[in-house]
PDB file of C-alpha atoms and ligand atoms in Angstrom:
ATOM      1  CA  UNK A  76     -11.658  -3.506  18.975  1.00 81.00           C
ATOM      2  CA  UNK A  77      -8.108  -3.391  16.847  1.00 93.00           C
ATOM      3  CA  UNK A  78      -9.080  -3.745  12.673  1.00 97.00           C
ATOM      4  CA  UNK A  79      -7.590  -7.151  11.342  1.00 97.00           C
ATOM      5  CA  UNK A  80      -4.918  -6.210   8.825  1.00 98.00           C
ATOM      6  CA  UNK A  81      -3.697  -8.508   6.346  1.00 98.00           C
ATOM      7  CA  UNK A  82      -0.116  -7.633   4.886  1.00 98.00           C
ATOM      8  CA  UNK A  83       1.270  -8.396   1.692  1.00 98.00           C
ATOM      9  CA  UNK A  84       4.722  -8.655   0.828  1.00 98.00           C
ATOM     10  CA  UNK A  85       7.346  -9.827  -1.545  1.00 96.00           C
ATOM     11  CA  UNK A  86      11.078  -8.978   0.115  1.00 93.00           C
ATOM     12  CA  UNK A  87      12.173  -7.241   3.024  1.00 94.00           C
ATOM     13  CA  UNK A  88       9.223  -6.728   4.534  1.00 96.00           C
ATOM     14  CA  UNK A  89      10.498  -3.043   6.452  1.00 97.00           C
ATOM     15  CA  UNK A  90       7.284  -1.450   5.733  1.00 97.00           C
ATOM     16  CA  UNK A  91       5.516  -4.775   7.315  1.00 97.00           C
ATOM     17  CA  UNK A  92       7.975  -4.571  10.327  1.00 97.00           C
ATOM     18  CA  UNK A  93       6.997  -1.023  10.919  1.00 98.00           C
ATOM     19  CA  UNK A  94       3.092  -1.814  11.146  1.00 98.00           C
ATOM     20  CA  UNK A  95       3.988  -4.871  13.334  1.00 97.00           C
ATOM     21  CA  UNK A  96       6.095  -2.623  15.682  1.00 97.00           C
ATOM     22  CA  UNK A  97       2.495   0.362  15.924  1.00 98.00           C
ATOM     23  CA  UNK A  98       0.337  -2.839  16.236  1.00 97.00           C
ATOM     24  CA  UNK A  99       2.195  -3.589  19.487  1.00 95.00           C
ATOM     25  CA  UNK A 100       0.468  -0.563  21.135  1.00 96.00           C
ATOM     26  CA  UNK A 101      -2.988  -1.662  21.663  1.00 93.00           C
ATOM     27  CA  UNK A 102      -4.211   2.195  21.096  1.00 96.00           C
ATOM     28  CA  UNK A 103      -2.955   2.167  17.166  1.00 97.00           C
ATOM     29  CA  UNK A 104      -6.201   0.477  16.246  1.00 97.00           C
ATOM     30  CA  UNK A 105      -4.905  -1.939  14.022  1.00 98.00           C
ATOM     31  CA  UNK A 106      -3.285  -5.392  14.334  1.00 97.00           C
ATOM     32  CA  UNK A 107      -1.648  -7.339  11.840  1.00 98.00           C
ATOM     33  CA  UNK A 108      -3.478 -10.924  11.631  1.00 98.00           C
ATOM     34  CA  UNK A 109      -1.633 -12.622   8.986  1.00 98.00           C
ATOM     35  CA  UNK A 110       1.364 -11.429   6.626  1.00 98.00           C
ATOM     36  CA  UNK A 111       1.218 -13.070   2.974  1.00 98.00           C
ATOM     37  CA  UNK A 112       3.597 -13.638   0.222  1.00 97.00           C
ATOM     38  CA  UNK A 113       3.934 -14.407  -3.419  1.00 96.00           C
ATOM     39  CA  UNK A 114       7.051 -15.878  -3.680  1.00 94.00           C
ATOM     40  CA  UNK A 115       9.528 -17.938  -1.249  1.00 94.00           C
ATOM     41  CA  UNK A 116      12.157 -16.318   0.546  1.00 90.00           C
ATOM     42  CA  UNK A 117      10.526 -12.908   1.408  1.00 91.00           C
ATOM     43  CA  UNK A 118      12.790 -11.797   4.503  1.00 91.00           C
ATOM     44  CA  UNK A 119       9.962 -10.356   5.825  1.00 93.00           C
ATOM     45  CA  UNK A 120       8.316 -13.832   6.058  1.00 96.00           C
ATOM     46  CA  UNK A 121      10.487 -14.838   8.949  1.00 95.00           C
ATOM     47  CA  UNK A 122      10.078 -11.398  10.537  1.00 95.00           C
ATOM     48  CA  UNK A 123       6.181 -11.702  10.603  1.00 97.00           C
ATOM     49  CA  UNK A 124       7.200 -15.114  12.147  1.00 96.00           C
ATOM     50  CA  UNK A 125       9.496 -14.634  14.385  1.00 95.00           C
ATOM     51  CA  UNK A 126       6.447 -12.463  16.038  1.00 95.00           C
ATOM     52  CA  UNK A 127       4.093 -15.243  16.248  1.00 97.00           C
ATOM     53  CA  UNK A 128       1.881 -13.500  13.225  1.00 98.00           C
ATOM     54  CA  UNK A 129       0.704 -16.406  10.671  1.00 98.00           C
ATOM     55  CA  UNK A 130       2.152 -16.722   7.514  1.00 98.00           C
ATOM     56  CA  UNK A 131       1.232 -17.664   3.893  1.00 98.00           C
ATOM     57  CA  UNK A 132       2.455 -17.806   0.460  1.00 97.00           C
ATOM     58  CA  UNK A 133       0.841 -18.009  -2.544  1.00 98.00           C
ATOM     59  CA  UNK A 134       3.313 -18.482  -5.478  1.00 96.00           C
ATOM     60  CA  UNK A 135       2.257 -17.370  -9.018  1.00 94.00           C
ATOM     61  CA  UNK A 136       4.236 -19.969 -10.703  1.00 93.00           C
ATOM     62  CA  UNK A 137       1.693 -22.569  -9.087  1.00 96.00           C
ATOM     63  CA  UNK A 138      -1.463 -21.381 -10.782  1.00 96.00           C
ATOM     64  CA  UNK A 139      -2.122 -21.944 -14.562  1.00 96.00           C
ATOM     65  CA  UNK A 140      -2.911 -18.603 -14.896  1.00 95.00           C
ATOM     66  CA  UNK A 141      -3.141 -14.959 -13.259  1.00 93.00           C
ATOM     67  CA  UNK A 142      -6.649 -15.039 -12.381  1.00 94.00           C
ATOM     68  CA  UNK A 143      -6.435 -18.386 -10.667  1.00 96.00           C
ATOM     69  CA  UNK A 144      -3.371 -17.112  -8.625  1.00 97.00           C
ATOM     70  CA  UNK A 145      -5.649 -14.139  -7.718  1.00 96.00           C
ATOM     71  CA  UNK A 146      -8.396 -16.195  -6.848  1.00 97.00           C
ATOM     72  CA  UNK A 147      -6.215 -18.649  -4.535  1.00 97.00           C
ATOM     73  CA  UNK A 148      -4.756 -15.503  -3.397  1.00 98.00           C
ATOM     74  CA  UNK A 149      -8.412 -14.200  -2.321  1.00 98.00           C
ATOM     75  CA  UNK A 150      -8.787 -16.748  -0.338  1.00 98.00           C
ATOM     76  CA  UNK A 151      -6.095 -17.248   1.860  1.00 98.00           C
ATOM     77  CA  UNK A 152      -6.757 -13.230   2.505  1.00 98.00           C
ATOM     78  CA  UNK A 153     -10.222 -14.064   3.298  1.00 98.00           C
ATOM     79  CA  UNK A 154      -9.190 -16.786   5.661  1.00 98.00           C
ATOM     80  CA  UNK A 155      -7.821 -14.142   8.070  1.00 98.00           C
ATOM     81  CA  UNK A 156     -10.969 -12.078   7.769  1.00 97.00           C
ATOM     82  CA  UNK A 157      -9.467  -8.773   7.027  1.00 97.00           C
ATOM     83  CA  UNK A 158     -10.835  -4.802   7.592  1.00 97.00           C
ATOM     84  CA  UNK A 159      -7.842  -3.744   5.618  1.00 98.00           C
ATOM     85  CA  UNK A 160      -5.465  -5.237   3.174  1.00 98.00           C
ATOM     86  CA  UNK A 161      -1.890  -3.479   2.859  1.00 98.00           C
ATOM     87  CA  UNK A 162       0.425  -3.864  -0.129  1.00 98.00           C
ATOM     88  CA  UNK A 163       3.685  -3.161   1.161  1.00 97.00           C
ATOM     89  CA  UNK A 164       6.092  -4.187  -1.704  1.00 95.00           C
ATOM     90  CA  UNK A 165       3.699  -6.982  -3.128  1.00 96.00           C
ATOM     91  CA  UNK A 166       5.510  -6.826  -6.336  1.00 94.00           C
ATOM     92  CA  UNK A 167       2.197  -8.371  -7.851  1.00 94.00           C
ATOM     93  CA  UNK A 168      -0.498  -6.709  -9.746  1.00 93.00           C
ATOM     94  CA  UNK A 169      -3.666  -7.438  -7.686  1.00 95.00           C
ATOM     95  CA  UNK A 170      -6.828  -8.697  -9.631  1.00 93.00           C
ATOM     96  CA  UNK A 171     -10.598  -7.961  -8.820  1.00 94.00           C
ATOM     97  CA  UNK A 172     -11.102 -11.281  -6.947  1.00 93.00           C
ATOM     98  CA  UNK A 173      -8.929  -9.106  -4.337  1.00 94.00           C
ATOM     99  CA  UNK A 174      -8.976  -5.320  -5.001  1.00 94.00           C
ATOM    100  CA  UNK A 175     -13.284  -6.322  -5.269  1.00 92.00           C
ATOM    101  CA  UNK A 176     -13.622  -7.847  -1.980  1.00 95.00           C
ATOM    102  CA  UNK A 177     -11.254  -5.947   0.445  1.00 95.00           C
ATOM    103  CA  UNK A 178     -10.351  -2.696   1.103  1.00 97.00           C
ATOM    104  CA  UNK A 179      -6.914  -2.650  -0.542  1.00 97.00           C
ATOM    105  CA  UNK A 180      -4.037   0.246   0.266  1.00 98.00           C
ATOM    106  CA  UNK A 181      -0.359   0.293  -1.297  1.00 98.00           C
ATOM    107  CA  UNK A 182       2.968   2.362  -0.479  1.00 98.00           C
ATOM    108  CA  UNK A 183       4.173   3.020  -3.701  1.00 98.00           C
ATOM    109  CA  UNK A 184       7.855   4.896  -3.483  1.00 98.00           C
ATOM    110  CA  UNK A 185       7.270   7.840  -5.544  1.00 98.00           C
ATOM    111  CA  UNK A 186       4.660  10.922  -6.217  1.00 98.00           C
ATOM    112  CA  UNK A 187       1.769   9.648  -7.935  1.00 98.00           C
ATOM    113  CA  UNK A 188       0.551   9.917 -10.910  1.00 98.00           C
ATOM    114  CA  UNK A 189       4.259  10.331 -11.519  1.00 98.00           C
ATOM    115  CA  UNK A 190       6.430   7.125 -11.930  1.00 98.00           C
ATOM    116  CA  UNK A 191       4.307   4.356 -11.552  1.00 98.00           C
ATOM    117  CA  UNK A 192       5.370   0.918 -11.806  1.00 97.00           C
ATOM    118  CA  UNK A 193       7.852  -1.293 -10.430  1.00 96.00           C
ATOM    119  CA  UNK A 194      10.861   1.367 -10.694  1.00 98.00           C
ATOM    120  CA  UNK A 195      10.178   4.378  -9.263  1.00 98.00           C
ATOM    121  CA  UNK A 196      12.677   5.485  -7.879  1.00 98.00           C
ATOM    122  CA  UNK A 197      14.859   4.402 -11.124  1.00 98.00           C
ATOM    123  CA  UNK A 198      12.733   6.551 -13.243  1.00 98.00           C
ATOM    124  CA  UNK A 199      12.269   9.275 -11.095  1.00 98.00           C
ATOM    125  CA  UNK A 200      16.563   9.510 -10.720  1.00 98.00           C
ATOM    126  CA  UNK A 201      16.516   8.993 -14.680  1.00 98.00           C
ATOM    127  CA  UNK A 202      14.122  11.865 -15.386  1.00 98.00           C
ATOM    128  CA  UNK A 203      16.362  14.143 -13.168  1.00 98.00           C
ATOM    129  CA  UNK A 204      13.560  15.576 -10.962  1.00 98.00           C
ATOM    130  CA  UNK A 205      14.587  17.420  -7.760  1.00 98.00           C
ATOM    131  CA  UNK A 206      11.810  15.936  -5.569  1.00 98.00           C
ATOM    132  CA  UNK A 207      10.042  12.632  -4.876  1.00 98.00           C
ATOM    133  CA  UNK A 208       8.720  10.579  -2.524  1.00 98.00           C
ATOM    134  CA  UNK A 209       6.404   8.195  -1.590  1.00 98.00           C
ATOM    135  CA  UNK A 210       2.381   7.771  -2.172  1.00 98.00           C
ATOM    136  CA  UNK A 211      -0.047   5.752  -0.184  1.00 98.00           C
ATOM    137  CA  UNK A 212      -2.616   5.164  -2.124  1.00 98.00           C
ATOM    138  CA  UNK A 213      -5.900   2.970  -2.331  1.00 97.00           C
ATOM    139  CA  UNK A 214      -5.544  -0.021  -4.458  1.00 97.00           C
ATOM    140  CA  UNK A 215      -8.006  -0.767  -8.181  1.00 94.00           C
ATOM    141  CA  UNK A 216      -7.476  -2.366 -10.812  1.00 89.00           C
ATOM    142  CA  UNK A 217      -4.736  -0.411 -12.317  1.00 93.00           C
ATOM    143  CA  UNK A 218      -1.501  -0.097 -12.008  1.00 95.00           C
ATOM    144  CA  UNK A 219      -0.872   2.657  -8.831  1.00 97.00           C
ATOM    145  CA  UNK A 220      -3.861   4.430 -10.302  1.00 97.00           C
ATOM    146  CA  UNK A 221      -6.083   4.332  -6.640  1.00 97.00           C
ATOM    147  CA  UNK A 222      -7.397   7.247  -5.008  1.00 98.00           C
ATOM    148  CA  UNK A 223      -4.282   8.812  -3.117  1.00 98.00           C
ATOM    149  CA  UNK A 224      -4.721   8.535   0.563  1.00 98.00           C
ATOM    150  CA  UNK A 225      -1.545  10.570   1.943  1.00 98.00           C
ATOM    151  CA  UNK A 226       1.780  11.907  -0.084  1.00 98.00           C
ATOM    152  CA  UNK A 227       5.381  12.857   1.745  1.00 98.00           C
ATOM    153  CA  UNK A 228       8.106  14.626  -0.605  1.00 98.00           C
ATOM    154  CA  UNK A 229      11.657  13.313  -0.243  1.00 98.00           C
ATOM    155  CA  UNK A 230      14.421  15.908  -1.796  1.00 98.00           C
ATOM    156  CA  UNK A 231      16.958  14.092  -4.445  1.00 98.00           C
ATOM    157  CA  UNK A 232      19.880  14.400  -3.434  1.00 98.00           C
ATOM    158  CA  UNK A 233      23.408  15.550  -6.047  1.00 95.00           C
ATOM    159  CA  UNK A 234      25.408  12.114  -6.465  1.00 96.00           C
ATOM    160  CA  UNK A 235      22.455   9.914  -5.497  1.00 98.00           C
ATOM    161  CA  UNK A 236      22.038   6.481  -6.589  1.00 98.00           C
ATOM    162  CA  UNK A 237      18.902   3.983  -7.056  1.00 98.00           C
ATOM    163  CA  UNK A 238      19.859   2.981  -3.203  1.00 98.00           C
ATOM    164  CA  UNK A 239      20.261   5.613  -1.585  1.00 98.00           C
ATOM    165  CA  UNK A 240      17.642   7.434  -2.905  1.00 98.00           C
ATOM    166  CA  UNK A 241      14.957   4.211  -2.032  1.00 98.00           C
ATOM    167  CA  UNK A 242      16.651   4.376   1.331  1.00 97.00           C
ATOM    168  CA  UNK A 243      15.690   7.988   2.419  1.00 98.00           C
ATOM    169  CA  UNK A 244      12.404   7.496   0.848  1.00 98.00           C
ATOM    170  CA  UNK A 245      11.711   3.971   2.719  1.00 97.00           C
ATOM    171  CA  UNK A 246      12.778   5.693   5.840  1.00 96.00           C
ATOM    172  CA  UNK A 247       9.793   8.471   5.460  1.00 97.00           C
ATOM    173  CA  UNK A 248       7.581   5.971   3.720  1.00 97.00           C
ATOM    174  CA  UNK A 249       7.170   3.991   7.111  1.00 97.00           C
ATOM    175  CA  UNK A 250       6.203   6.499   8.627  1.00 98.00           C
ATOM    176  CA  UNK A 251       3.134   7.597   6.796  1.00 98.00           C
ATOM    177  CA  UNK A 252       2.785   4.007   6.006  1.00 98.00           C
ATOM    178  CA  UNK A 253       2.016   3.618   9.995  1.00 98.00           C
ATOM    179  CA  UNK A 254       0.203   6.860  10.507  1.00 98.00           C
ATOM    180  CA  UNK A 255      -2.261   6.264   7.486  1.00 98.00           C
ATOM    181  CA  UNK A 256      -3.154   2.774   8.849  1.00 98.00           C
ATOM    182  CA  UNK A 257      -3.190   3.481  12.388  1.00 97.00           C
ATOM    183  CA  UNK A 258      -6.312   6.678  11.131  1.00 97.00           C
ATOM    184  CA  UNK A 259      -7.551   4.450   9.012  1.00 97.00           C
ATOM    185  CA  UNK A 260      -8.414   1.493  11.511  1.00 96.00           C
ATOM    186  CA  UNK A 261      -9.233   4.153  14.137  1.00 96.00           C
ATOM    187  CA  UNK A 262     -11.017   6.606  12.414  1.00 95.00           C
ATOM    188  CA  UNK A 263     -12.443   4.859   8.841  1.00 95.00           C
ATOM    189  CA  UNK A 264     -12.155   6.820   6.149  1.00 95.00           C
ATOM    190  CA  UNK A 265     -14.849   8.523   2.858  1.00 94.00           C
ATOM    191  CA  UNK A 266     -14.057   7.919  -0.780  1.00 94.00           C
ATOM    192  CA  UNK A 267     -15.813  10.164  -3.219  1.00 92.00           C
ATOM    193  CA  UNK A 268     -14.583   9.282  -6.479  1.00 93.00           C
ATOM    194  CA  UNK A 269     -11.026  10.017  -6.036  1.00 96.00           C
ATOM    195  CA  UNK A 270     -11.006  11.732  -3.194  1.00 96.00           C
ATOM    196  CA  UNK A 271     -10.190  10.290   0.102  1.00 96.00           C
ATOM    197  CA  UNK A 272     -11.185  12.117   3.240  1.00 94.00           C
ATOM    198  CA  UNK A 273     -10.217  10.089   6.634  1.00 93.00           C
ATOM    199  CA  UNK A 274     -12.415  10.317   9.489  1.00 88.00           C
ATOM    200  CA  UNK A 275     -15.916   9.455  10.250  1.00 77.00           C
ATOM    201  CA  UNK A 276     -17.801  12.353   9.395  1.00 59.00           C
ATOM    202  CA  UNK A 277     -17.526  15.252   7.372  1.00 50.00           C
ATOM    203  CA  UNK A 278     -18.914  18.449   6.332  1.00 50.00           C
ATOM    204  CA  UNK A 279     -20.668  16.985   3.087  1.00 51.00           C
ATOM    205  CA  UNK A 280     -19.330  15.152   0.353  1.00 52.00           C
ATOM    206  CA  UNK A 281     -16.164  16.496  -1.250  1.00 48.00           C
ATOM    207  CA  UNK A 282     -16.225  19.359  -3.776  1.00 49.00           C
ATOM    208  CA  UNK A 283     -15.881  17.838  -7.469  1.00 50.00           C
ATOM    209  CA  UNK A 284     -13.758  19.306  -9.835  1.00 49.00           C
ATOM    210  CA  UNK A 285     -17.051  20.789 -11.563  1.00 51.00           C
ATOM    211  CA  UNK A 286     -17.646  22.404  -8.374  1.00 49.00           C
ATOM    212  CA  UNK A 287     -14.469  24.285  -7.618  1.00 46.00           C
ATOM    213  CA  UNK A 288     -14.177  25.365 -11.356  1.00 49.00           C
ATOM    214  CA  UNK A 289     -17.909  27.103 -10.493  1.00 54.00           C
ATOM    215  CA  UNK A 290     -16.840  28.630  -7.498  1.00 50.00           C
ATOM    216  CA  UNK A 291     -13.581  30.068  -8.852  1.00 48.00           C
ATOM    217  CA  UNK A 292     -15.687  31.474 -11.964  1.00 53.00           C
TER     218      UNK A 292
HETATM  219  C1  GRF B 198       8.958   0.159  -0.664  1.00 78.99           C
HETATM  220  O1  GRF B 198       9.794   1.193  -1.138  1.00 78.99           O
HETATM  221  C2  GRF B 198       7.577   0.306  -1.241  1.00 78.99           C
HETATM  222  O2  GRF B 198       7.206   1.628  -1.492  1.00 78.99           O
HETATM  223  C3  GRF B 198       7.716  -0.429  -2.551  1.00 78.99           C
HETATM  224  O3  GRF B 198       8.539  -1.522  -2.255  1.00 78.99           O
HETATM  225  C4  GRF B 198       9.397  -1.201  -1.161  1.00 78.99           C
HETATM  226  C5  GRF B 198       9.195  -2.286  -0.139  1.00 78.99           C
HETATM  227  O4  GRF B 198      10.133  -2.247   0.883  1.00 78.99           O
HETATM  228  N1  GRF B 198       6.415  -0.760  -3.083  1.00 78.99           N
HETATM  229  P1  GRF B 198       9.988  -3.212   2.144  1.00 78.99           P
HETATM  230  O5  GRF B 198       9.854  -4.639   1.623  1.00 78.99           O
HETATM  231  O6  GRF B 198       8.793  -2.774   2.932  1.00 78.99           O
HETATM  232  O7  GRF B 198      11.269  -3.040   2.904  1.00 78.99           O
END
């Protein structure tokens, strides 16, 4: 049986479009049951539509305050019964009524820990680094602070701008975005502490970073 995935969005929706696209295979494992949004006029909302996947938005600027938008936001999730939860520029910072009761991931478009936040790429052009890229990553309560799931480098390029520099990365960022969630769904996944391993078994639990300092001694 395919693991309900909930998407959340706030604007184009390309990552979204990509999962919908995998989900059409009934061997990816995953099928997107409902795509949400915070704010009116996500393009991706018509996308999702246009597919016959149900729709909802939950604006901020209708709730007194951040924790009641989260909480309203929890529930039209949980209405759709969701395995997985996918951030796929939510351009919302998601509270423990939602990161606490589902399974959270987010594509965030640079390497983490470096450049959080919501420019990325901007900083990563301002800082002048040869190499990003993009960062799947499991969702707390920070801000892109989650266990990193999977990573894909993206060279900078000379003369590059904030466009086409998100460009190149959103074209490899849909890619891992759809492998990630496809193994996920299929396979499940281990978190100890920060480390993810995907897959249902394992040789033991992850090494901690006590134990590889012993072993190297
Ligand atoms: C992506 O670059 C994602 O990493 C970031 O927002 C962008 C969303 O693009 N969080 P789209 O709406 O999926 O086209």
């Amino acid at each position: 049986m395919s693991a309900r995935v909930v998407v959340l969005i706030s604007g184009t929706g390309s990552n979204m479009a990509a999962l919908l696209d995998a989900a059409a295979d009934p061997a990816y494992g995953a099928r997107v049951v409902a795509v949400g949004a915070d704010r009116d006029g996500a393009g991706g909302i018509d996308r999702a539509r246009a597919a016959g996947v149900p729709t909802f938005t939950t604006r901020f600027a209708d709730h007194p305050d951040r924790a009641r938008w989260n909480a309203a936001l929890a529930e039209r999730i949980a209405e759709h019964r969701p395995d997985l939860v996918v951030s796929a520029g939510f351009m919302r910072i998601l509270g423990p009524e939602t990161v606490g009761r589902f399974p959270v991931i987010n594509i965030h478009p640079a390497l983490l820990p470096a450049f959080p936040g919501a420019h990325a790429v901007r900083d990563a052009l301002a800082y002048g680094v040869k190499v990003t890229g993009a960062t799947v990553h499991f969702v707390d309560e920070g801000v892109d602070t989650g266990p990193v799931i999977d990573q894909v480098t993206v060279r900078v390029e000379p003369g590059d701008d904030v466009h086409t520099l998100h460009e190149r990365i959103k074209a490899v960022e849909r890619g891992m975005l759809v492998d990630v969630v496809g193994r996920l769904a299929r396979d499940g996944w281990t978190l100890d502490g920060r480390h993810v391993r995907l897959g249902p078994t394992g040789p033991g639990p992850l090494p901690t970073s006590r134990d590889v300092a012993e072993e190297n001694r």
